[in-house]
mmCIF file of C-alpha atoms in Angstrom:
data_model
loop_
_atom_site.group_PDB
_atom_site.id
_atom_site.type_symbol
_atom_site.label_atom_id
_atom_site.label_comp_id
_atom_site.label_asym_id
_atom_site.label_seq_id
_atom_site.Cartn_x
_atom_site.Cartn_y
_atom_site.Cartn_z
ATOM 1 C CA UNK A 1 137.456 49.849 98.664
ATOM 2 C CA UNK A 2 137.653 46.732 100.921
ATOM 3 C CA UNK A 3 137.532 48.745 103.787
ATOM 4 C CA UNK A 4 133.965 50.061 102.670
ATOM 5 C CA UNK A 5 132.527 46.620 101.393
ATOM 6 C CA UNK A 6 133.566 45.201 104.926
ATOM 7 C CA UNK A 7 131.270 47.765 106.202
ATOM 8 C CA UNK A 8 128.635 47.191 103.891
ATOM 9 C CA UNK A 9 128.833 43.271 104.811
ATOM 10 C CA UNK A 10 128.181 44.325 108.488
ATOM 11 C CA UNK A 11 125.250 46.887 108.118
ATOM 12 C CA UNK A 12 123.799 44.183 105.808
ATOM 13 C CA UNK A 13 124.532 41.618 108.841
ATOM 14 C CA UNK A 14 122.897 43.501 111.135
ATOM 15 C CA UNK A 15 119.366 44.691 109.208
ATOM 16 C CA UNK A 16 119.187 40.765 108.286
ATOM 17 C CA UNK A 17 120.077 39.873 112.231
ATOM 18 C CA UNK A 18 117.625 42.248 113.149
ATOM 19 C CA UNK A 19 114.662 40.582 110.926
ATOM 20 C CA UNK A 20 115.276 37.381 113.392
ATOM 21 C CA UNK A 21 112.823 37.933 115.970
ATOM 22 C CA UNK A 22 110.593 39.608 113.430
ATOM 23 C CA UNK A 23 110.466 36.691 111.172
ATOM 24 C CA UNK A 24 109.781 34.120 114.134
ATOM 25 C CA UNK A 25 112.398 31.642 112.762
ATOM 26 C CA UNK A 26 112.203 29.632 116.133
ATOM 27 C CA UNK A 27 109.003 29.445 116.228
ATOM 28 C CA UNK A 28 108.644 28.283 112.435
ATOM 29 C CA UNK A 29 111.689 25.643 112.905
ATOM 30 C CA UNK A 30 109.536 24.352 115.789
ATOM 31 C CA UNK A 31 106.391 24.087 113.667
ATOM 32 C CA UNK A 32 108.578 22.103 111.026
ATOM 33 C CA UNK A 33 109.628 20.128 113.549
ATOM 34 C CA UNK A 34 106.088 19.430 114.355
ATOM 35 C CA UNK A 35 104.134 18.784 111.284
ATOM 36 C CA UNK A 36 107.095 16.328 110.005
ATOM 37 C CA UNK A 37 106.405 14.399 113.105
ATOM 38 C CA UNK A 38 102.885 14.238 112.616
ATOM 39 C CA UNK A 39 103.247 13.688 108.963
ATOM 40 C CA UNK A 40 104.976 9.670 110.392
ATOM 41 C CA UNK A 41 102.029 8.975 111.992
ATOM 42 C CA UNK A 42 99.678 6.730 111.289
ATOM 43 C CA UNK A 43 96.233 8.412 109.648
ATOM 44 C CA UNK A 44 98.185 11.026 108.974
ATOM 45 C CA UNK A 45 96.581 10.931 105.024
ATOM 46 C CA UNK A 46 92.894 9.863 106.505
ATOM 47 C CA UNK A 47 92.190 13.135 106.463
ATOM 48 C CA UNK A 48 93.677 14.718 103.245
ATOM 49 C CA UNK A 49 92.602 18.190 102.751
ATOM 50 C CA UNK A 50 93.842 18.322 106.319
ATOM 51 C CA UNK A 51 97.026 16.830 105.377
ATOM 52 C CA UNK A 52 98.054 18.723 102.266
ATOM 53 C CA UNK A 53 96.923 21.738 104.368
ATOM 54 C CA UNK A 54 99.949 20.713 106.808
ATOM 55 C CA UNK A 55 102.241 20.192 104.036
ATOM 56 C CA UNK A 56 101.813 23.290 102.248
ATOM 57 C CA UNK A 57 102.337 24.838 105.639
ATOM 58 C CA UNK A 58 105.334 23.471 106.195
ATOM 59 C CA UNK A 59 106.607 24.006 102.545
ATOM 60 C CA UNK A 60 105.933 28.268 103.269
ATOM 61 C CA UNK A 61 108.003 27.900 106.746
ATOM 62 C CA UNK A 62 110.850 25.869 104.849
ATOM 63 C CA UNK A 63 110.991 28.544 102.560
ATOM 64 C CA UNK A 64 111.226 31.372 105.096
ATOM 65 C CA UNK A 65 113.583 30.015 106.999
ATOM 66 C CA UNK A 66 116.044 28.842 104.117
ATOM 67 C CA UNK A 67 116.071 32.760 102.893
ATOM 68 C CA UNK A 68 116.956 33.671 105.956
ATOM 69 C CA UNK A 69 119.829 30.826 106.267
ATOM 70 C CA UNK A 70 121.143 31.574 102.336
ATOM 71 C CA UNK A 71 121.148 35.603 103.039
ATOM 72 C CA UNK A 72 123.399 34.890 106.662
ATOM 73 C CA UNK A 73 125.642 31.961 104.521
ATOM 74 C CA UNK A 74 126.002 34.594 101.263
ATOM 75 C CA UNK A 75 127.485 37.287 103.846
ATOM 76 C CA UNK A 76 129.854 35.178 105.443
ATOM 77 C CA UNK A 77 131.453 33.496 102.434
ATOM 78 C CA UNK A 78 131.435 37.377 101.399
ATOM 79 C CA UNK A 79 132.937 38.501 103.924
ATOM 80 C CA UNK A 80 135.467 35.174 104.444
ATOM 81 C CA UNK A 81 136.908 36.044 100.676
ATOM 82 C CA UNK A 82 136.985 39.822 101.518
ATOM 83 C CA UNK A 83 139.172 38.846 104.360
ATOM 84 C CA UNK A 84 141.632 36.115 102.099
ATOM 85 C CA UNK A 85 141.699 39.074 99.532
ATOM 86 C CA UNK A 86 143.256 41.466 101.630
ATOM 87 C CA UNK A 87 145.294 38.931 102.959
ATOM 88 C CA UNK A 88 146.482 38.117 99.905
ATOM 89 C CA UNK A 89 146.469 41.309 97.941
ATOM 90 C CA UNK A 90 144.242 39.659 95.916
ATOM 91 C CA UNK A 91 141.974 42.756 93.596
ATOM 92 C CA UNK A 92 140.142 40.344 91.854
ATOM 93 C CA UNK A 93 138.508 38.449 94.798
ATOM 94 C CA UNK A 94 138.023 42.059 96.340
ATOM 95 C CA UNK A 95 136.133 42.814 93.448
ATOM 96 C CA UNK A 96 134.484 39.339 93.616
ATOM 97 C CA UNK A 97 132.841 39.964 97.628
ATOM 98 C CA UNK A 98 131.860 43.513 96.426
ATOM 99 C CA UNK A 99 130.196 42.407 93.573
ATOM 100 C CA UNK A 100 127.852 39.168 95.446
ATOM 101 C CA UNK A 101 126.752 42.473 97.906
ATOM 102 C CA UNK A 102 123.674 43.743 95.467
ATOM 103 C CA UNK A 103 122.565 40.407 95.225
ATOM 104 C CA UNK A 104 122.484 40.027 99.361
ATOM 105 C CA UNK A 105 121.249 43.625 99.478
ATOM 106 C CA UNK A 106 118.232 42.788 97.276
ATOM 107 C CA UNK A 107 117.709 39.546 99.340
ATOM 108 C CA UNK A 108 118.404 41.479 102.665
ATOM 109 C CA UNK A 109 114.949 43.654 101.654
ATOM 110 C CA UNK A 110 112.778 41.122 99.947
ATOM 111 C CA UNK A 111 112.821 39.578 103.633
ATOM 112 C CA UNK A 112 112.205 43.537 105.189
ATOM 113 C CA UNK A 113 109.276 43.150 103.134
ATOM 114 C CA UNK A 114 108.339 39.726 104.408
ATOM 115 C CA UNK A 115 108.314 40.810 107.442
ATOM 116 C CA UNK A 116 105.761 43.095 106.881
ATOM 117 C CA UNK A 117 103.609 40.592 105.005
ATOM 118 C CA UNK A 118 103.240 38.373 108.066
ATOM 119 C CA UNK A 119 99.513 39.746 108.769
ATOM 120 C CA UNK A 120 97.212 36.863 108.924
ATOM 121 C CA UNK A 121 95.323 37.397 105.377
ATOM 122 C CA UNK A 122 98.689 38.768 103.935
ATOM 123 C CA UNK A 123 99.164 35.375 101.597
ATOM 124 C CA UNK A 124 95.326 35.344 101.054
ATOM 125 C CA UNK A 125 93.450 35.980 97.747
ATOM 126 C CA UNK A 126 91.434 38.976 97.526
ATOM 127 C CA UNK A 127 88.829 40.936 96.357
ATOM 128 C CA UNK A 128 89.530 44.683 94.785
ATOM 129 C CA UNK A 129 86.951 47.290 93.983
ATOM 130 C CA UNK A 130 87.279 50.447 91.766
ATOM 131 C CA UNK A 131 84.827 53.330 92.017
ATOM 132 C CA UNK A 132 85.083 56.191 89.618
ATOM 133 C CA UNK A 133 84.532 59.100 91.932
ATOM 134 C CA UNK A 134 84.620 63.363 90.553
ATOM 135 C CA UNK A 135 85.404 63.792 87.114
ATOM 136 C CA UNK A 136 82.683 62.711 85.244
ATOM 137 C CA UNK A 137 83.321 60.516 82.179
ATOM 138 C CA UNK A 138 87.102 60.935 82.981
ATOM 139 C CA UNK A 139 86.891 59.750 86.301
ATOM 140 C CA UNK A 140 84.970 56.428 84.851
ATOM 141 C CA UNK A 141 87.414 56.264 81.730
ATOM 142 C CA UNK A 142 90.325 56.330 84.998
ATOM 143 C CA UNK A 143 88.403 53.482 86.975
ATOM 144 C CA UNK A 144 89.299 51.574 83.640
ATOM 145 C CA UNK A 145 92.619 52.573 83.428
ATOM 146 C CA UNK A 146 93.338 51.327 86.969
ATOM 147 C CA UNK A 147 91.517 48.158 86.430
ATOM 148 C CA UNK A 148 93.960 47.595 83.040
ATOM 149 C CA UNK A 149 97.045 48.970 85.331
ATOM 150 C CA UNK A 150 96.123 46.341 88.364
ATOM 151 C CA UNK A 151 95.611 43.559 86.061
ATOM 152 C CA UNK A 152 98.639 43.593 84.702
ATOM 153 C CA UNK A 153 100.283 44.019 87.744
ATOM 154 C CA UNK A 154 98.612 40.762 88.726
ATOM 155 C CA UNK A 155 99.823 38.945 85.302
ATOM 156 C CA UNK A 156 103.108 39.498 85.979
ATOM 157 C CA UNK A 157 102.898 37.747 89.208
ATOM 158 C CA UNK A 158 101.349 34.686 87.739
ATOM 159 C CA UNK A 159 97.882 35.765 89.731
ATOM 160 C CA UNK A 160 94.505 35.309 88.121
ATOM 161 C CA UNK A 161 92.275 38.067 88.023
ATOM 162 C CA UNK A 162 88.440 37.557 87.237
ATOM 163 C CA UNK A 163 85.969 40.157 87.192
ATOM 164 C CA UNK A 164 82.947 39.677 89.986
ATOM 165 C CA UNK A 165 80.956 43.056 88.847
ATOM 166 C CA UNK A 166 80.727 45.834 86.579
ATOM 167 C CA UNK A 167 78.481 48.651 85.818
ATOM 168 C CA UNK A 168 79.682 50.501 82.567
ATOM 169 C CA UNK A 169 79.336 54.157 82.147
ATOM 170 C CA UNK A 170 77.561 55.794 79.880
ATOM 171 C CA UNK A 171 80.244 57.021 77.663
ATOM 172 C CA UNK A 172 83.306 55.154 78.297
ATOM 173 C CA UNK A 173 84.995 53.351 81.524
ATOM 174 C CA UNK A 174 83.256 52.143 84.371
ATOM 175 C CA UNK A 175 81.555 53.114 87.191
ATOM 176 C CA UNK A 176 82.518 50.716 89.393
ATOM 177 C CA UNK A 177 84.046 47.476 88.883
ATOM 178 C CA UNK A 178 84.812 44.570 91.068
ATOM 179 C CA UNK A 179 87.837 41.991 90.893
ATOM 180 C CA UNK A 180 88.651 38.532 92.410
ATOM 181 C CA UNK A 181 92.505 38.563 92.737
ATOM 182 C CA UNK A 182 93.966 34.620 93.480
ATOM 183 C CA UNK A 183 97.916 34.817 94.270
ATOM 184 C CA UNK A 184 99.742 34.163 96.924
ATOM 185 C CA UNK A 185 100.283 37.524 98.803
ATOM 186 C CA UNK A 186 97.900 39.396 96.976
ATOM 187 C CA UNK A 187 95.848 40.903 99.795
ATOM 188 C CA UNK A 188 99.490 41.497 101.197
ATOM 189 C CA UNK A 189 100.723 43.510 98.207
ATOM 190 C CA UNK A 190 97.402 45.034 96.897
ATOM 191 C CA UNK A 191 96.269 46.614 100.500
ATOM 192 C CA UNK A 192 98.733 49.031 99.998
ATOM 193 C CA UNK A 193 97.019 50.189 97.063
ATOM 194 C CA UNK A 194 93.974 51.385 99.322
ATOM 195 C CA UNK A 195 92.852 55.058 98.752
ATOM 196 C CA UNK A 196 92.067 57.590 96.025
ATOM 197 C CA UNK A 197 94.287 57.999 92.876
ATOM 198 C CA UNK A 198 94.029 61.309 91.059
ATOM 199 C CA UNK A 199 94.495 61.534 87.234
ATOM 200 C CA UNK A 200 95.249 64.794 85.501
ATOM 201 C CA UNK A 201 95.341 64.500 81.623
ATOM 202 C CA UNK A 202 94.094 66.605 78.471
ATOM 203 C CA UNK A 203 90.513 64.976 78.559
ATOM 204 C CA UNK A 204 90.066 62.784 75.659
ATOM 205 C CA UNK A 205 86.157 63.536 76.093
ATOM 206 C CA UNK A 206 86.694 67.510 76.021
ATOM 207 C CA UNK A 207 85.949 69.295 72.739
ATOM 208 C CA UNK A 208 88.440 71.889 73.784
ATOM 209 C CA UNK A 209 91.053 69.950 74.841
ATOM 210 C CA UNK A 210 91.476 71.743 78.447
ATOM 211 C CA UNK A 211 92.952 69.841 81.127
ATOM 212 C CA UNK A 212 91.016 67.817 83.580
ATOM 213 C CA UNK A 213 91.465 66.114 86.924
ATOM 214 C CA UNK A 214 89.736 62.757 87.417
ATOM 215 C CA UNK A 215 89.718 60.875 91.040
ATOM 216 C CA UNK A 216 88.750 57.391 91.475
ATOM 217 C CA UNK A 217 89.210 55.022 94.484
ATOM 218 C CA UNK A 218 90.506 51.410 95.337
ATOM 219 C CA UNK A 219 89.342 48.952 98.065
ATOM 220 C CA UNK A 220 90.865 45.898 98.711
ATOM 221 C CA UNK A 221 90.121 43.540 101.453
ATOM 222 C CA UNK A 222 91.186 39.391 101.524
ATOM 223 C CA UNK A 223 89.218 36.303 100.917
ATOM 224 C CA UNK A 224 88.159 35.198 103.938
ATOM 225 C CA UNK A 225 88.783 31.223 104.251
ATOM 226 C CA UNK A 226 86.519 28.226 105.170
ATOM 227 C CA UNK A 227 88.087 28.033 108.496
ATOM 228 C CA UNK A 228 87.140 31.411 109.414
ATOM 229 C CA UNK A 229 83.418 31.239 110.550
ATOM 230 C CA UNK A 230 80.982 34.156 109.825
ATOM 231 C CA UNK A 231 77.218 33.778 110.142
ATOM 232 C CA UNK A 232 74.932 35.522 108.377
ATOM 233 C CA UNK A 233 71.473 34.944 109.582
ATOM 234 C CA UNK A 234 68.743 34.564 106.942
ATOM 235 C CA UNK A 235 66.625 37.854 108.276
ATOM 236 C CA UNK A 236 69.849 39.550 107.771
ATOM 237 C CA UNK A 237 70.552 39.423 104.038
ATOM 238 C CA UNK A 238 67.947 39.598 100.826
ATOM 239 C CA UNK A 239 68.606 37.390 97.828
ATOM 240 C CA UNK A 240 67.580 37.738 94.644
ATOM 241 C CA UNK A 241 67.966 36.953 90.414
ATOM 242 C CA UNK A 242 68.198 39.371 88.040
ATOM 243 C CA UNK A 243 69.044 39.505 84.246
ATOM 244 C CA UNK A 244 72.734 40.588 83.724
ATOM 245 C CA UNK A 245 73.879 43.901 82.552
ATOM 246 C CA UNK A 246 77.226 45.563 81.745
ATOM 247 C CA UNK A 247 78.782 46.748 78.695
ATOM 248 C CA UNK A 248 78.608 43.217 77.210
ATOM 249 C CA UNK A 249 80.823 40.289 76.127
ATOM 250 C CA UNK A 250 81.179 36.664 76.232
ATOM 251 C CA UNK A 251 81.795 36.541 80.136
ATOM 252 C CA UNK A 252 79.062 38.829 80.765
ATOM 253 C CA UNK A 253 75.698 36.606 81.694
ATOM 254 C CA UNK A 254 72.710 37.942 80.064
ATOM 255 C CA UNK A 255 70.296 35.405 81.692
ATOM 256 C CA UNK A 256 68.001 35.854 84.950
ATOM 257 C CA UNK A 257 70.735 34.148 86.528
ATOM 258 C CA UNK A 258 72.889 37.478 88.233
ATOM 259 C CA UNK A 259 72.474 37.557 92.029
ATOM 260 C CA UNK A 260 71.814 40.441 93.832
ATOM 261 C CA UNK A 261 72.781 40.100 97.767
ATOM 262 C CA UNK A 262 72.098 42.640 100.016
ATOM 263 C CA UNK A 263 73.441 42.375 103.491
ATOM 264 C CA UNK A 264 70.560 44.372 105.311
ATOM 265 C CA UNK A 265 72.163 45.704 108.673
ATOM 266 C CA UNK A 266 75.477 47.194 106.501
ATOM 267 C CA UNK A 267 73.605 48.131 103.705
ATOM 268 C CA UNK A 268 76.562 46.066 102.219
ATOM 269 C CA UNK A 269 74.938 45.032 98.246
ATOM 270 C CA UNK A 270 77.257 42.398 96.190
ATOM 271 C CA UNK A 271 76.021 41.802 92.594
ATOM 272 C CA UNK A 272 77.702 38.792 90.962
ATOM 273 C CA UNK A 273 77.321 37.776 87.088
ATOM 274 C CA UNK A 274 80.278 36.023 85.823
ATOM 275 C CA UNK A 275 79.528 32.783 86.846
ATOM 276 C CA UNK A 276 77.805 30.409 84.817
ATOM 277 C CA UNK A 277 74.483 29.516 86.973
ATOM 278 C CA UNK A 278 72.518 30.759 90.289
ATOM 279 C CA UNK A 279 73.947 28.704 92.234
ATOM 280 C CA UNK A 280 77.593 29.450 91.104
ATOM 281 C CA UNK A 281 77.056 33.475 91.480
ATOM 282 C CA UNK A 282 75.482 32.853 94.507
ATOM 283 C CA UNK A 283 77.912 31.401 96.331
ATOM 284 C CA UNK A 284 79.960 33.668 94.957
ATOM 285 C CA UNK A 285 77.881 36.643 96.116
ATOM 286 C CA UNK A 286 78.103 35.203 99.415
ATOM 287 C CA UNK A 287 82.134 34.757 99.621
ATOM 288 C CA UNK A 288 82.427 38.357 98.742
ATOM 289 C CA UNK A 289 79.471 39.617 101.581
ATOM 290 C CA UNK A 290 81.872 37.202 104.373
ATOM 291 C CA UNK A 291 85.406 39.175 102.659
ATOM 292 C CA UNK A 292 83.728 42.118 103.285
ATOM 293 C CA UNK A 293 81.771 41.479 106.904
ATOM 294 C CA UNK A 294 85.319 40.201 108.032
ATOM 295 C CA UNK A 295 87.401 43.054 106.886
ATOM 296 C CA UNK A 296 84.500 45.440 108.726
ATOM 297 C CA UNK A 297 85.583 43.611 111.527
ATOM 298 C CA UNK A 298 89.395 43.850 111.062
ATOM 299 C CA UNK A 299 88.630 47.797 110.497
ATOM 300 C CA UNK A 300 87.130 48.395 113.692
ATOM 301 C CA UNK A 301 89.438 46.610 115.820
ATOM 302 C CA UNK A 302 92.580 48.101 113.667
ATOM 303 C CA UNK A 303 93.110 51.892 114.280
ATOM 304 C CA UNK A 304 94.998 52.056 110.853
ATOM 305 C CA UNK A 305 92.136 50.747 108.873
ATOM 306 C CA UNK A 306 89.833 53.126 109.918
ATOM 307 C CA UNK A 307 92.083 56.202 108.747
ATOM 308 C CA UNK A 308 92.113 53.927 105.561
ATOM 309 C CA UNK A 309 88.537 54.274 105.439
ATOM 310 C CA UNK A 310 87.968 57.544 106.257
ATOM 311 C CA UNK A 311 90.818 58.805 103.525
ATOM 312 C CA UNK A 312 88.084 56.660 100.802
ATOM 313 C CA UNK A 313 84.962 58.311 102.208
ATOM 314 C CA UNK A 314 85.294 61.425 99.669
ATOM 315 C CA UNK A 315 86.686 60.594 96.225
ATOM 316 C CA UNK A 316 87.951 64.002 95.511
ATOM 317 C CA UNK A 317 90.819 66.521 96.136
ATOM 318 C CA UNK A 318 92.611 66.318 99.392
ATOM 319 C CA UNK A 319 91.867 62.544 100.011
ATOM 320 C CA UNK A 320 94.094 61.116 97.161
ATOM 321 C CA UNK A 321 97.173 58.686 98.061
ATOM 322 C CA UNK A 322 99.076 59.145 94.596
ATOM 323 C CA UNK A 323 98.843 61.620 91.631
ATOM 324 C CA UNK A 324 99.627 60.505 87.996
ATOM 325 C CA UNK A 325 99.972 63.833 85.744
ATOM 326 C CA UNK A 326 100.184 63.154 82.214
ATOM 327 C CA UNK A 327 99.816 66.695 81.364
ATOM 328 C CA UNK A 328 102.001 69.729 81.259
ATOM 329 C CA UNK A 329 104.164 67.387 82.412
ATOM 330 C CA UNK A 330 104.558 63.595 82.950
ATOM 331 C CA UNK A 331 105.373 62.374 86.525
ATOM 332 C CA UNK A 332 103.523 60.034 89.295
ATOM 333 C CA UNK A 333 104.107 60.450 92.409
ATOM 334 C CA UNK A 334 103.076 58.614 95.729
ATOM 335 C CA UNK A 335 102.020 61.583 98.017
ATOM 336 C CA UNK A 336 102.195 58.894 101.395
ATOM 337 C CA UNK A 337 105.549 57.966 100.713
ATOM 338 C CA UNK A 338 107.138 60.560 98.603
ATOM 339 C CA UNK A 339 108.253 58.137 95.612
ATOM 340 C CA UNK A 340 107.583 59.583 92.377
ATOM 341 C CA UNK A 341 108.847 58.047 88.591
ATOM 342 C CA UNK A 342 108.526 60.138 85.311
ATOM 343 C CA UNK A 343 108.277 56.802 83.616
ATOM 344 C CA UNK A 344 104.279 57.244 83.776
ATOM 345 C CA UNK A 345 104.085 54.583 80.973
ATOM 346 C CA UNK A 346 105.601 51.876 82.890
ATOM 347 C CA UNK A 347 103.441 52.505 85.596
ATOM 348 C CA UNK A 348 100.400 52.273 83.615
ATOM 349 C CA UNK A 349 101.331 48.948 82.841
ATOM 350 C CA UNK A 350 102.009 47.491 86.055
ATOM 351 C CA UNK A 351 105.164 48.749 87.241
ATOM 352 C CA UNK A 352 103.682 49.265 90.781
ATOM 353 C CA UNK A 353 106.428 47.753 93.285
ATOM 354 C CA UNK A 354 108.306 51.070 93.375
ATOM 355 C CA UNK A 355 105.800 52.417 95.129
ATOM 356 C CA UNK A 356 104.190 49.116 97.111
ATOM 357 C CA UNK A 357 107.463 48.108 98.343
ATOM 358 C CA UNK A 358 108.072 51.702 100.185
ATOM 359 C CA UNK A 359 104.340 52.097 101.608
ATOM 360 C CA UNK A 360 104.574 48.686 103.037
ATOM 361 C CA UNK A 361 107.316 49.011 104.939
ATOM 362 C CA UNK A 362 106.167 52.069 106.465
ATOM 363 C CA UNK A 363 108.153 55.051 104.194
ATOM 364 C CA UNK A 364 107.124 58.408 105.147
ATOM 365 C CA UNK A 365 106.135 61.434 102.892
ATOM 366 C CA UNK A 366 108.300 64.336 105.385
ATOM 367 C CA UNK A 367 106.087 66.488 103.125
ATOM 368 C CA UNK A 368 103.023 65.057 102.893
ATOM 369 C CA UNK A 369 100.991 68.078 103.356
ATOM 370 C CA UNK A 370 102.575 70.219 100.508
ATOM 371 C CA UNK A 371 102.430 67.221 98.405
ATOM 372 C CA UNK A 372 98.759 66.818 98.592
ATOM 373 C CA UNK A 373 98.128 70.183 96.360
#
């Protein structure tokens, strides 16, 4: 058995070793370096948005680089008893170095995953739309589902999740629906979740009780921040009032107060109502149309994004990224990666990481084509 956790140490050394360069830990030590030098200097504070900009900065490098230092410390004290236990003939400390090896495993891929969270709008908040798609009244009754599913998601990561837009269907669900996500990392985590999800269920809205499919998709693109400049010239957007709609309820306005902003050379139309006066949903209007002019951007100078955007462009069969069958059987299954769970429940409420972790850092479906039907 030691022989095998000694091995496990070193492949564990070596993935975390390997994250080194990825993870820029020079660089970031440098930047430390920096901003605590700054931080001494007179004026520093004259400028304190600026300032407690800097210091959260350097509180996120700190971080990273302290994982990175605990992970390489916890594998050398493992392997450093390993070694006295076999000197010694010592079981229980042989048992004690195999046992501290999930716990550095676990750590080991939380910072895989970092790595792949270093995009620029990775830690930003952002914006996530649901559109019901074939199906019918299913297909709106799903966009629902996945708004309920994403939300709690969100909750337990301590993110806030307020609703921008909605336009009810006529029976039940939505038709679309529109979220503002605020978490750290939650344009990191949620762009995974781009693409078309396909429900198949015993319809709740069919008389007979047959089995239907129901398709709906999810975009997801990050709150662009102040810093980032993006200007929209008067002649190119309309802007106007209207009374709220939607299905109703206390946060939904029902005064001449919902604006309606259309961004005239995309076509791009952002209807906000949740706030409490013009001026609050316009603003708001406009911080979605910038989110969404900026990720156009990202999308045309990223090869990746425009697959992304071309796999959204039909909301049917052959375009989804992940089934969930609740009927003959119970299973969902990721059809990029190839994860799957019969624990459909679970994932209904929230339970998403099984299959964010693996798309983000870049798991492969070898069967992606058979999986599809």
């Amino acid at each position: 058995m030691a022989n095998d956790t000694m091995e496990k140490i070193g492949s564990l050394r070596e993935r975390l070793l390997a994250l080194r360069g990825h993870l820029d830990l020079d660089r970031k030590k440098s930047r430390i370096s920096l901003i605590e030098r700054d931080s001494t200097q007179p004026g520093f504070w004259d400028d304190n948005t600026k300032a407690q900009a800097l210091l959260k900065e350097k509180s996120t490098l700190e971080a990273s680089v302290a994982a990175f230092d605990k992970t390489l410390r916890g594998l050398d004290d493992a392997q450093t008893l390993l070694e006295l236990a076999q000197e010694a003939n010592d079981e229980a400390s042989a048992q004690e170095a195999e046992g501290s090896l999930a716990g550095l495993e676990a750590e080991v891929a939380r910072l895989e995953l970092a790595r792949m969270l270093s995009g620029e709008f990775d830690r930003s908040n952002c914006f996530m739309d649901i559109n019901a798609g074939a199906g019918g009244t299913d297909s709106m009754d799903w966009a629902a589902m996945l708004m309920r599913m994403y939300t709690r998601f969100c909750e337990q990561r301590g993110w806030e999740v307020e609703v921008s837009d909605m336009v009810a269907g006529e029976e039940a669900g939505f038709k679309n629906v529109s979220l503002h996500i605020k978490g750290e990392y939650a344009y990191g985590y949620l762009k995974a979740e781009i693409g078309v999800h396909r429900l198949v269920r015993i319809s709740p809205f069919d008389a007979n009780a047959r089995r239907q499919t129901a398709f709906a998709s999810v975009d997801v693109y990050p709150e662009v921040d102040d810093s980032i400049k993006i200007d929209i010239p008067e002649k190119e957007y309309e802007l106007k009032f209207i009374r709220g709609g939607g299905a109703g309820g206390q946060k939904v306005n029902k005064t001449s107060s919902t604006a309606q902003l259309r961004h005239l050379p995309t076509g791009i139309l952002i209807t906000c109502q949740t706030e409490r006066s013009q001026s609050a949903n316009k603003d708001m209007a406009f911080k979605i149309l910038r989110a969404r002019l900026y990720e156009l951007e990202l999308k045309k100078r990223e090869a990746e994004r425009d697959a992304a955007e071309a796999q959204k462009k039909d909301i049917s069969f052959g375009s989804q990224i992940r089934s969930y069958v609740l009927a003959p059987y119970r299973m969902v299954k990721d059809l990029r990666t190839g994860v799957e769970t019969g624990n459909v429940d679970s994932v209904l409420d929230g339970s998403l990481d099984q299959f964010i972790t693996p798309q983000l850092l870049g798991v492969k479906n070898p069967n992606r084509s058979a999986a599809v039907d």
